[in-house]
Amino acid sequence: MAGVVTFDTPVVCTKATRPSAAAAFSGRLAGRLMDFNPFIQSDLEHDEATRKLLSGRSLLCVSARRMMIGHMEILLESVVCSLHSATTEEAGLKHLQQLVPDLVLVGEFLEGSTGMAFIRRIKHRHPHLPCLLILQNETSDVLEEAFASGSDGICLERYAGRGYIVTALKVILDGGIYMDAPLLTIMLKGTFSSVGEVRTRLTPRERDVLCKLVEGYGNAEIAAQLLVSVETVRTHMKAIRSKLGARNRNHAALIAITTGLVRWQKGPSQGRDPL
């Protein structure tokens, strides 16, 4: 049975005043199949992959763009366990007080604030709750703020129809981190002159800790594997962030992957791909 869909404003139609989400989705598919554009089939496949991936899960979608909220409702209402939506930080936080979802999907802009500010507040309360940030802009300033928010995944809205969102969802729901390749290029441009430069900044033990971080392990798991205390791991993490100029754990892992400092390996979750 479809979960209840709620909004923080009465602008969106209710079930009593509009066709069911399943019917709307079916009509959308039928309409698309009449179009011979070569990209249509790919879009349909990505939509279906998203539905399968999020089936039975709970989702919170927060954005000032009602089109984004409406799209997620049409696409997912019949398959998710619960789907709540909001356009402001406060409304989103109220939903979190009632039920912590499996995933939070956040737009760059909210009414009266930004998605980055909202994610910071989420991470303060629920540090392990997966958050995917959808950006409209790709300037360095925006990316700086996106990284600082602690988001688990960052995608460009204009790439949403190319399967990037599906990949991002798979990664962050599996405990990994994700960022679209074009954004990585912008963010890391000119940060380091060579992999060797990055490597020499870290001690052998710090590189060990960084490898475990990239594989998706938490501090306690890293401590157990390296036979050190959790406090020692925290000290190494602090040194790693400082030496790499990383804003948080996710940023440190991204720097390690994209510079080639750490070769990606399968961690506790099998088969995920961060890029």
PDB file of C-alpha atoms in Angstrom:
ATOM      1  CA  MET A   1       0.000   0.000   0.000  1.00  0.00           C
ATOM      2  CA  ALA A   2       1.298   3.404  -0.930  1.00  0.00           C
ATOM      3  CA  GLY A   3       2.616   5.548   1.881  1.00  0.00           C
ATOM      4  CA  VAL A   4       1.155   8.885   2.836  1.00  0.00           C
ATOM      5  CA  VAL A   5       2.513  11.856   0.917  1.00  0.00           C
ATOM      6  CA  THR A   6       2.551  15.121   2.860  1.00  0.00           C
ATOM      7  CA  PHE A   7       3.537  18.668   1.962  1.00  0.00           C
ATOM      8  CA  ASP A   8       4.158  21.736   4.077  1.00  0.00           C
ATOM      9  CA  THR A   9       1.922  23.879   1.837  1.00  0.00           C
ATOM     10  CA  PRO A  10      -1.544  23.133   0.398  1.00  0.00           C
ATOM     11  CA  VAL A  11      -0.535  24.076  -3.140  1.00  0.00           C
ATOM     12  CA  VAL A  12      -0.028  20.498  -4.343  1.00  0.00           C
ATOM     13  CA  CYS A  13      -3.169  18.568  -5.254  1.00  0.00           C
ATOM     14  CA  THR A  14      -4.340  15.765  -2.984  1.00  0.00           C
ATOM     15  CA  LYS A  15      -5.474  12.299  -4.023  1.00  0.00           C
ATOM     16  CA  ALA A  16      -9.056  13.481  -3.954  1.00  0.00           C
ATOM     17  CA  THR A  17      -8.455  16.118  -6.615  1.00  0.00           C
ATOM     18  CA  ARG A  18      -6.030  14.394  -8.968  1.00  0.00           C
ATOM     19  CA  PRO A  19      -5.468  10.968 -10.587  1.00  0.00           C
ATOM     20  CA  SER A  20      -3.491   8.420  -8.603  1.00  0.00           C
ATOM     21  CA  ALA A  21       0.267   8.594  -8.840  1.00  0.00           C
ATOM     22  CA  ALA A  22       0.340   5.119 -10.394  1.00  0.00           C
ATOM     23  CA  ALA A  23      -2.107   6.188 -13.112  1.00  0.00           C
ATOM     24  CA  ALA A  24      -0.171   9.373 -13.745  1.00  0.00           C
ATOM     25  CA  PHE A  25       3.061   7.416 -14.000  1.00  0.00           C
ATOM     26  CA  SER A  26       1.497   4.932 -16.443  1.00  0.00           C
ATOM     27  CA  GLY A  27       0.181   7.770 -18.566  1.00  0.00           C
ATOM     28  CA  ARG A  28       3.600   9.403 -18.495  1.00  0.00           C
ATOM     29  CA  LEU A  29       5.187   6.184 -19.730  1.00  0.00           C
ATOM     30  CA  ALA A  30       2.620   5.765 -22.491  1.00  0.00           C
ATOM     31  CA  GLY A  31       3.121   9.330 -23.635  1.00  0.00           C
ATOM     32  CA  ARG A  32       6.880   8.908 -23.688  1.00  0.00           C
ATOM     33  CA  LEU A  33       6.732   5.668 -25.657  1.00  0.00           C
ATOM     34  CA  MET A  34       5.067   7.523 -28.530  1.00  0.00           C
ATOM     35  CA  ASP A  35       8.120   9.737 -28.827  1.00  0.00           C
ATOM     36  CA  PHE A  36      10.863   8.388 -31.076  1.00  0.00           C
ATOM     37  CA  ASN A  37      13.601  10.472 -29.464  1.00  0.00           C
ATOM     38  CA  PRO A  38      16.543   8.042 -28.968  1.00  0.00           C
ATOM     39  CA  PHE A  39      17.030   9.215 -25.368  1.00  0.00           C
ATOM     40  CA  ILE A  40      13.493   8.320 -24.252  1.00  0.00           C
ATOM     41  CA  GLN A  41      14.147   4.631 -23.682  1.00  0.00           C
ATOM     42  CA  SER A  42      17.168   5.483 -21.573  1.00  0.00           C
ATOM     43  CA  ASP A  43      15.073   7.869 -19.454  1.00  0.00           C
ATOM     44  CA  LEU A  44      12.469   5.151 -18.917  1.00  0.00           C
ATOM     45  CA  GLU A  45      15.116   2.675 -17.848  1.00  0.00           C
ATOM     46  CA  HIS A  46      16.568   5.150 -15.355  1.00  0.00           C
ATOM     47  CA  ASP A  47      13.101   5.846 -13.923  1.00  0.00           C
ATOM     48  CA  GLU A  48      12.429   2.145 -13.499  1.00  0.00           C
ATOM     49  CA  ALA A  49      15.849   1.598 -11.918  1.00  0.00           C
ATOM     50  CA  THR A  50      15.102   4.364  -9.417  1.00  0.00           C
ATOM     51  CA  ARG A  51      11.732   2.819  -8.563  1.00  0.00           C
ATOM     52  CA  LYS A  52      13.297  -0.594  -7.937  1.00  0.00           C
ATOM     53  CA  LEU A  53      16.118   0.869  -5.874  1.00  0.00           C
ATOM     54  CA  LEU A  54      13.800   2.826  -3.576  1.00  0.00           C
ATOM     55  CA  SER A  55      11.010   0.254  -3.392  1.00  0.00           C
ATOM     56  CA  GLY A  56       9.926  -0.306   0.198  1.00  0.00           C
ATOM     57  CA  ARG A  57      12.102   2.521   1.525  1.00  0.00           C
ATOM     58  CA  SER A  58      11.137   5.778   3.231  1.00  0.00           C
ATOM     59  CA  LEU A  59      12.075   9.074   1.601  1.00  0.00           C
ATOM     60  CA  LEU A  60      12.060  12.765   2.487  1.00  0.00           C
ATOM     61  CA  CYS A  61      12.242  15.215  -0.424  1.00  0.00           C
ATOM     62  CA  VAL A  62      12.919  18.883   0.375  1.00  0.00           C
ATOM     63  CA  SER A  63      13.147  21.569  -2.292  1.00  0.00           C
ATOM     64  CA  ALA A  64      11.725  24.932  -3.277  1.00  0.00           C
ATOM     65  CA  ARG A  65      11.136  23.451  -6.740  1.00  0.00           C
ATOM     66  CA  ARG A  66       7.667  21.948  -6.629  1.00  0.00           C
ATOM     67  CA  MET A  67       8.356  20.361  -9.989  1.00  0.00           C
ATOM     68  CA  MET A  68      11.070  18.253  -8.373  1.00  0.00           C
ATOM     69  CA  ILE A  69       8.743  17.266  -5.534  1.00  0.00           C
ATOM     70  CA  GLY A  70       5.931  16.464  -7.943  1.00  0.00           C
ATOM     71  CA  HIS A  71       8.210  14.342 -10.103  1.00  0.00           C
ATOM     72  CA  MET A  72       9.328  12.267  -7.131  1.00  0.00           C
ATOM     73  CA  GLU A  73       5.717  11.816  -6.024  1.00  0.00           C
ATOM     74  CA  ILE A  74       4.601  10.606  -9.448  1.00  0.00           C
ATOM     75  CA  LEU A  75       7.619   8.368  -9.834  1.00  0.00           C
ATOM     76  CA  LEU A  76       7.754   6.797  -6.377  1.00  0.00           C
ATOM     77  CA  GLU A  77       4.476   7.091  -4.493  1.00  0.00           C
ATOM     78  CA  SER A  78       3.279   3.610  -5.423  1.00  0.00           C
ATOM     79  CA  VAL A  79       6.521   1.846  -4.478  1.00  0.00           C
ATOM     80  CA  VAL A  80       8.035   3.574  -1.425  1.00  0.00           C
ATOM     81  CA  CYS A  81       7.042   2.812   2.153  1.00  0.00           C
ATOM     82  CA  SER A  82       6.575   6.516   2.891  1.00  0.00           C
ATOM     83  CA  LEU A  83       7.249   9.713   0.994  1.00  0.00           C
ATOM     84  CA  HIS A  84       7.197  13.074   2.738  1.00  0.00           C
ATOM     85  CA  SER A  85       7.964  16.400   1.121  1.00  0.00           C
ATOM     86  CA  ALA A  86       8.622  19.962   2.211  1.00  0.00           C
ATOM     87  CA  THR A  87       9.782  23.275   0.784  1.00  0.00           C
ATOM     88  CA  THR A  88      11.366  24.766   3.935  1.00  0.00           C
ATOM     89  CA  GLU A  89      13.960  23.714   6.496  1.00  0.00           C
ATOM     90  CA  GLU A  90      11.547  23.826   9.412  1.00  0.00           C
ATOM     91  CA  ALA A  91       8.915  21.706   7.671  1.00  0.00           C
ATOM     92  CA  GLY A  92      11.590  19.191   6.723  1.00  0.00           C
ATOM     93  CA  LEU A  93      12.869  18.988  10.297  1.00  0.00           C
ATOM     94  CA  LYS A  94       9.323  18.409  11.566  1.00  0.00           C
ATOM     95  CA  HIS A  95       9.063  15.369   9.317  1.00  0.00           C
ATOM     96  CA  LEU A  96      12.385  14.105  10.694  1.00  0.00           C
ATOM     97  CA  GLN A  97      11.057  14.398  14.230  1.00  0.00           C
ATOM     98  CA  GLN A  98       8.190  12.096  13.317  1.00  0.00           C
ATOM     99  CA  LEU A  99      10.108   9.552  11.241  1.00  0.00           C
ATOM    100  CA  VAL A 100      13.768   9.277  10.242  1.00  0.00           C
ATOM    101  CA  PRO A 101      13.706   8.134   6.585  1.00  0.00           C
ATOM    102  CA  ASP A 102      16.121   5.886   4.708  1.00  0.00           C
ATOM    103  CA  LEU A 103      17.129   8.772   2.459  1.00  0.00           C
ATOM    104  CA  VAL A 104      16.821  12.557   2.197  1.00  0.00           C
ATOM    105  CA  LEU A 105      16.767  14.132  -1.270  1.00  0.00           C
ATOM    106  CA  VAL A 106      17.501  17.868  -1.119  1.00  0.00           C
ATOM    107  CA  GLY A 107      17.407  20.589  -3.779  1.00  0.00           C
ATOM    108  CA  GLU A 108      19.938  23.412  -3.870  1.00  0.00           C
ATOM    109  CA  PHE A 109      17.298  26.008  -3.024  1.00  0.00           C
ATOM    110  CA  LEU A 110      14.644  25.897  -0.315  1.00  0.00           C
ATOM    111  CA  GLU A 111      12.117  28.573   0.486  1.00  0.00           C
ATOM    112  CA  GLY A 112      14.036  31.040   2.637  1.00  0.00           C
ATOM    113  CA  SER A 113      17.313  29.116   2.710  1.00  0.00           C
ATOM    114  CA  THR A 114      19.459  26.583   0.863  1.00  0.00           C
ATOM    115  CA  GLY A 115      19.684  22.825   0.704  1.00  0.00           C
ATOM    116  CA  MET A 116      23.244  23.003   2.014  1.00  0.00           C
ATOM    117  CA  ALA A 117      22.106  24.767   5.190  1.00  0.00           C
ATOM    118  CA  PHE A 118      19.367  22.164   5.665  1.00  0.00           C
ATOM    119  CA  ILE A 119      21.778  19.245   5.276  1.00  0.00           C
ATOM    120  CA  ARG A 120      24.091  20.759   7.893  1.00  0.00           C
ATOM    121  CA  ARG A 121      21.180  20.760  10.336  1.00  0.00           C
ATOM    122  CA  ILE A 122      20.271  17.193   9.402  1.00  0.00           C
ATOM    123  CA  LYS A 123      23.827  15.959   9.915  1.00  0.00           C
ATOM    124  CA  HIS A 124      23.995  17.643  13.307  1.00  0.00           C
ATOM    125  CA  ARG A 125      20.988  15.576  14.431  1.00  0.00           C
ATOM    126  CA  HIS A 126      21.430  12.445  12.309  1.00  0.00           C
ATOM    127  CA  PRO A 127      25.072  12.198  11.162  1.00  0.00           C
ATOM    128  CA  HIS A 128      24.596   8.830   9.439  1.00  0.00           C
ATOM    129  CA  LEU A 129      21.386   9.660   7.546  1.00  0.00           C
ATOM    130  CA  PRO A 130      22.144   9.512   3.772  1.00  0.00           C
ATOM    131  CA  CYS A 131      21.572  12.872   2.062  1.00  0.00           C
ATOM    132  CA  LEU A 132      21.700  13.471  -1.694  1.00  0.00           C
ATOM    133  CA  LEU A 133      22.058  17.099  -2.795  1.00  0.00           C
ATOM    134  CA  ILE A 134      20.828  18.125  -6.265  1.00  0.00           C
ATOM    135  CA  LEU A 135      22.576  21.272  -7.540  1.00  0.00           C
ATOM    136  CA  GLN A 136      21.427  23.666 -10.228  1.00  0.00           C
ATOM    137  CA  ASN A 137      24.681  25.629 -10.172  1.00  0.00           C
ATOM    138  CA  GLU A 138      28.257  24.389 -10.378  1.00  0.00           C
ATOM    139  CA  THR A 139      30.362  27.355  -9.329  1.00  0.00           C
ATOM    140  CA  SER A 140      33.276  26.813  -6.970  1.00  0.00           C
ATOM    141  CA  ASP A 141      31.535  28.794  -4.231  1.00  0.00           C
ATOM    142  CA  VAL A 142      28.465  26.580  -4.391  1.00  0.00           C
ATOM    143  CA  LEU A 143      30.613  23.456  -4.349  1.00  0.00           C
ATOM    144  CA  GLU A 144      32.545  24.738  -1.347  1.00  0.00           C
ATOM    145  CA  GLU A 145      29.289  25.095   0.570  1.00  0.00           C
ATOM    146  CA  ALA A 146      28.000  21.745  -0.687  1.00  0.00           C
ATOM    147  CA  PHE A 147      31.121  19.966   0.572  1.00  0.00           C
ATOM    148  CA  ALA A 148      30.973  21.771   3.898  1.00  0.00           C
ATOM    149  CA  SER A 149      27.382  20.626   4.412  1.00  0.00           C
ATOM    150  CA  GLY A 150      28.494  17.020   4.809  1.00  0.00           C
ATOM    151  CA  SER A 151      26.241  15.729   2.033  1.00  0.00           C
ATOM    152  CA  ASP A 152      26.813  12.084   1.117  1.00  0.00           C
ATOM    153  CA  GLY A 153      26.182  12.695  -2.572  1.00  0.00           C
ATOM    154  CA  ILE A 154      26.207  15.721  -4.876  1.00  0.00           C
ATOM    155  CA  CYS A 155      24.614  15.644  -8.342  1.00  0.00           C
ATOM    156  CA  LEU A 156      23.931  18.210 -11.039  1.00  0.00           C
ATOM    157  CA  GLU A 157      20.276  18.590 -11.917  1.00  0.00           C
ATOM    158  CA  ARG A 158      21.070  18.784 -15.643  1.00  0.00           C
ATOM    159  CA  TYR A 159      22.576  15.285 -15.511  1.00  0.00           C
ATOM    160  CA  ALA A 160      19.597  13.747 -13.726  1.00  0.00           C
ATOM    161  CA  GLY A 161      18.264  12.066 -16.871  1.00  0.00           C
ATOM    162  CA  ARG A 162      21.556  10.374 -17.709  1.00  0.00           C
ATOM    163  CA  GLY A 163      21.492   7.833 -14.910  1.00  0.00           C
ATOM    164  CA  TYR A 164      23.712   9.815 -12.559  1.00  0.00           C
ATOM    165  CA  ILE A 165      20.982   9.989  -9.916  1.00  0.00           C
ATOM    166  CA  VAL A 166      20.515   6.223  -9.969  1.00  0.00           C
ATOM    167  CA  THR A 167      24.245   5.681  -9.518  1.00  0.00           C
ATOM    168  CA  ALA A 168      24.391   8.238  -6.709  1.00  0.00           C
ATOM    169  CA  LEU A 169      21.477   6.610  -4.896  1.00  0.00           C
ATOM    170  CA  LYS A 170      23.087   3.173  -5.118  1.00  0.00           C
ATOM    171  CA  VAL A 171      26.348   4.507  -3.718  1.00  0.00           C
ATOM    172  CA  ILE A 172      25.054   6.515  -0.762  1.00  0.00           C
ATOM    173  CA  LEU A 173      22.456   3.915   0.248  1.00  0.00           C
ATOM    174  CA  ASP A 174      25.328   1.440   0.316  1.00  0.00           C
ATOM    175  CA  GLY A 175      27.255   3.665   2.718  1.00  0.00           C
ATOM    176  CA  GLY A 176      29.518   5.306   0.145  1.00  0.00           C
ATOM    177  CA  ILE A 177      29.972   8.851  -1.106  1.00  0.00           C
ATOM    178  CA  TYR A 178      29.272  10.240  -4.564  1.00  0.00           C
ATOM    179  CA  MET A 179      29.970  13.304  -6.652  1.00  0.00           C
ATOM    180  CA  ASP A 180      29.401  13.861 -10.366  1.00  0.00           C
ATOM    181  CA  ALA A 181      32.681  13.761 -12.283  1.00  0.00           C
ATOM    182  CA  PRO A 182      32.335  17.324 -13.703  1.00  0.00           C
ATOM    183  CA  LEU A 183      31.928  18.660 -10.170  1.00  0.00           C
ATOM    184  CA  LEU A 184      35.009  16.799  -8.990  1.00  0.00           C
ATOM    185  CA  THR A 185      37.019  18.366 -11.778  1.00  0.00           C
ATOM    186  CA  ILE A 186      35.934  21.849 -10.739  1.00  0.00           C
ATOM    187  CA  MET A 187      36.413  21.230  -7.037  1.00  0.00           C
ATOM    188  CA  LEU A 188      39.861  19.692  -7.225  1.00  0.00           C
ATOM    189  CA  LYS A 189      41.287  21.889  -9.964  1.00  0.00           C
ATOM    190  CA  GLY A 190      44.645  23.217  -8.834  1.00  0.00           C
ATOM    191  CA  THR A 191      44.399  21.686  -5.374  1.00  0.00           C
ATOM    192  CA  PHE A 192      47.480  19.497  -5.732  1.00  0.00           C
ATOM    193  CA  SER A 193      50.264  19.473  -8.313  1.00  0.00           C
ATOM    194  CA  SER A 194      50.770  15.702  -8.158  1.00  0.00           C
ATOM    195  CA  VAL A 195      49.786  12.507  -6.369  1.00  0.00           C
ATOM    196  CA  GLY A 196      53.296  12.419  -4.933  1.00  0.00           C
ATOM    197  CA  GLU A 197      52.728  15.765  -3.275  1.00  0.00           C
ATOM    198  CA  VAL A 198      49.608  14.442  -1.576  1.00  0.00           C
ATOM    199  CA  ARG A 199      51.281  11.189  -0.543  1.00  0.00           C
ATOM    200  CA  THR A 200      54.232  12.876   1.136  1.00  0.00           C
ATOM    201  CA  ARG A 201      51.911  14.879   3.353  1.00  0.00           C
ATOM    202  CA  LEU A 202      50.603  11.748   5.079  1.00  0.00           C
ATOM    203  CA  THR A 203      52.339   9.269   7.374  1.00  0.00           C
ATOM    204  CA  PRO A 204      52.040   5.543   6.553  1.00  0.00           C
ATOM    205  CA  ARG A 205      49.489   5.082   9.343  1.00  0.00           C
ATOM    206  CA  GLU A 206      47.438   8.047   8.134  1.00  0.00           C
ATOM    207  CA  ARG A 207      47.382   6.480   4.658  1.00  0.00           C
ATOM    208  CA  ASP A 208      46.145   3.238   6.219  1.00  0.00           C
ATOM    209  CA  VAL A 209      43.324   5.094   7.949  1.00  0.00           C
ATOM    210  CA  LEU A 210      42.478   6.977   4.749  1.00  0.00           C
ATOM    211  CA  CYS A 211      42.250   3.702   2.805  1.00  0.00           C
ATOM    212  CA  LYS A 212      39.765   2.340   5.331  1.00  0.00           C
ATOM    213  CA  LEU A 213      37.785   5.570   5.177  1.00  0.00           C
ATOM    214  CA  VAL A 214      37.517   5.300   1.387  1.00  0.00           C
ATOM    215  CA  GLU A 215      36.317   1.708   1.776  1.00  0.00           C
ATOM    216  CA  GLY A 216      33.434   3.007   3.868  1.00  0.00           C
ATOM    217  CA  TYR A 217      34.420   1.923   7.371  1.00  0.00           C
ATOM    218  CA  GLY A 218      33.552   3.944  10.472  1.00  0.00           C
ATOM    219  CA  ASN A 219      36.028   4.947  13.177  1.00  0.00           C
ATOM    220  CA  ALA A 220      35.277   1.968  15.425  1.00  0.00           C
ATOM    221  CA  GLU A 221      35.688  -0.491  12.540  1.00  0.00           C
ATOM    222  CA  ILE A 222      38.953   1.134  11.457  1.00  0.00           C
ATOM    223  CA  ALA A 223      40.262   0.985  15.020  1.00  0.00           C
ATOM    224  CA  ALA A 224      39.440  -2.723  15.274  1.00  0.00           C
ATOM    225  CA  GLN A 225      41.125  -3.532  11.963  1.00  0.00           C
ATOM    226  CA  LEU A 226      44.261  -1.503  12.671  1.00  0.00           C
ATOM    227  CA  LEU A 227      44.420  -2.603  16.319  1.00  0.00           C
ATOM    228  CA  VAL A 228      44.389   0.932  17.697  1.00  0.00           C
ATOM    229  CA  SER A 229      41.962   2.905  19.824  1.00  0.00           C
ATOM    230  CA  VAL A 230      39.040   4.841  18.410  1.00  0.00           C
ATOM    231  CA  GLU A 231      40.578   7.999  19.826  1.00  0.00           C
ATOM    232  CA  THR A 232      43.764   7.305  17.852  1.00  0.00           C
ATOM    233  CA  VAL A 233      41.710   6.940  14.683  1.00  0.00           C
ATOM    234  CA  ARG A 234      40.009  10.266  15.400  1.00  0.00           C
ATOM    235  CA  THR A 235      43.429  11.886  15.809  1.00  0.00           C
ATOM    236  CA  HIS A 236      44.575  10.463  12.479  1.00  0.00           C
ATOM    237  CA  MET A 237      41.343  11.633  10.811  1.00  0.00           C
ATOM    238  CA  LYS A 238      41.891  15.149  12.083  1.00  0.00           C
ATOM    239  CA  ALA A 239      45.464  15.146  10.765  1.00  0.00           C
ATOM    240  CA  ILE A 240      44.334  13.764   7.394  1.00  0.00           C
ATOM    241  CA  ARG A 241      41.703  16.469   6.946  1.00  0.00           C
ATOM    242  CA  SER A 242      44.210  19.151   7.895  1.00  0.00           C
ATOM    243  CA  LYS A 243      46.961  17.919   5.570  1.00  0.00           C
ATOM    244  CA  LEU A 244      44.630  17.411   2.602  1.00  0.00           C
ATOM    245  CA  GLY A 245      42.716  20.622   3.177  1.00  0.00           C
ATOM    246  CA  ALA A 246      39.531  18.568   3.426  1.00  0.00           C
ATOM    247  CA  ARG A 247      36.375  20.031   4.924  1.00  0.00           C
ATOM    248  CA  ASN A 248      35.079  16.723   6.257  1.00  0.00           C
ATOM    249  CA  ARG A 249      35.469  12.939   5.945  1.00  0.00           C
ATOM    250  CA  ASN A 250      33.668  12.811   2.623  1.00  0.00           C
ATOM    251  CA  HIS A 251      35.890  15.489   1.130  1.00  0.00           C
ATOM    252  CA  ALA A 252      39.016  13.659   2.310  1.00  0.00           C
ATOM    253  CA  ALA A 253      37.819  10.443   0.692  1.00  0.00           C
ATOM    254  CA  LEU A 254      36.996  12.219  -2.565  1.00  0.00           C
ATOM    255  CA  ILE A 255      40.440  13.812  -2.691  1.00  0.00           C
ATOM    256  CA  ALA A 256      42.041  10.426  -2.064  1.00  0.00           C
ATOM    257  CA  ILE A 257      40.058   8.754  -4.850  1.00  0.00           C
ATOM    258  CA  THR A 258      40.291  11.429  -7.507  1.00  0.00           C
ATOM    259  CA  THR A 259      44.008  12.088  -7.044  1.00  0.00           C
ATOM    260  CA  GLY A 260      44.794   8.390  -7.153  1.00  0.00           C
ATOM    261  CA  LEU A 261      46.210   8.465  -3.636  1.00  0.00           C
ATOM    262  CA  VAL A 262      43.963   5.548  -2.698  1.00  0.00           C
ATOM    263  CA  ARG A 263      42.939   2.902  -5.203  1.00  0.00           C
ATOM    264  CA  TRP A 264      39.259   2.096  -4.900  1.00  0.00           C
ATOM    265  CA  GLN A 265      38.571  -1.319  -3.408  1.00  0.00           C
ATOM    266  CA  LYS A 266      35.474  -3.125  -2.267  1.00  0.00           C
ATOM    267  CA  GLY A 267      34.750  -2.348   1.355  1.00  0.00           C
ATOM    268  CA  PRO A 268      32.124  -3.697   3.751  1.00  0.00           C
ATOM    269  CA  SER A 269      29.443  -3.084   1.100  1.00  0.00           C
ATOM    270  CA  GLN A 270      30.156  -5.041  -2.033  1.00  0.00           C
ATOM    271  CA  GLY A 271      30.233  -3.661  -5.530  1.00  0.00           C
ATOM    272  CA  ARG A 272      29.657   0.022  -4.965  1.00  0.00           C
ATOM    273  CA  ASP A 273      31.307   2.562  -7.206  1.00  0.00           C
ATOM    274  CA  PRO A 274      31.814   6.133  -5.918  1.00  0.00           C
ATOM    275  CA  LEU A 275      32.250   7.792  -9.289  1.00  0.00           C
TER     276      LEU A 275
END
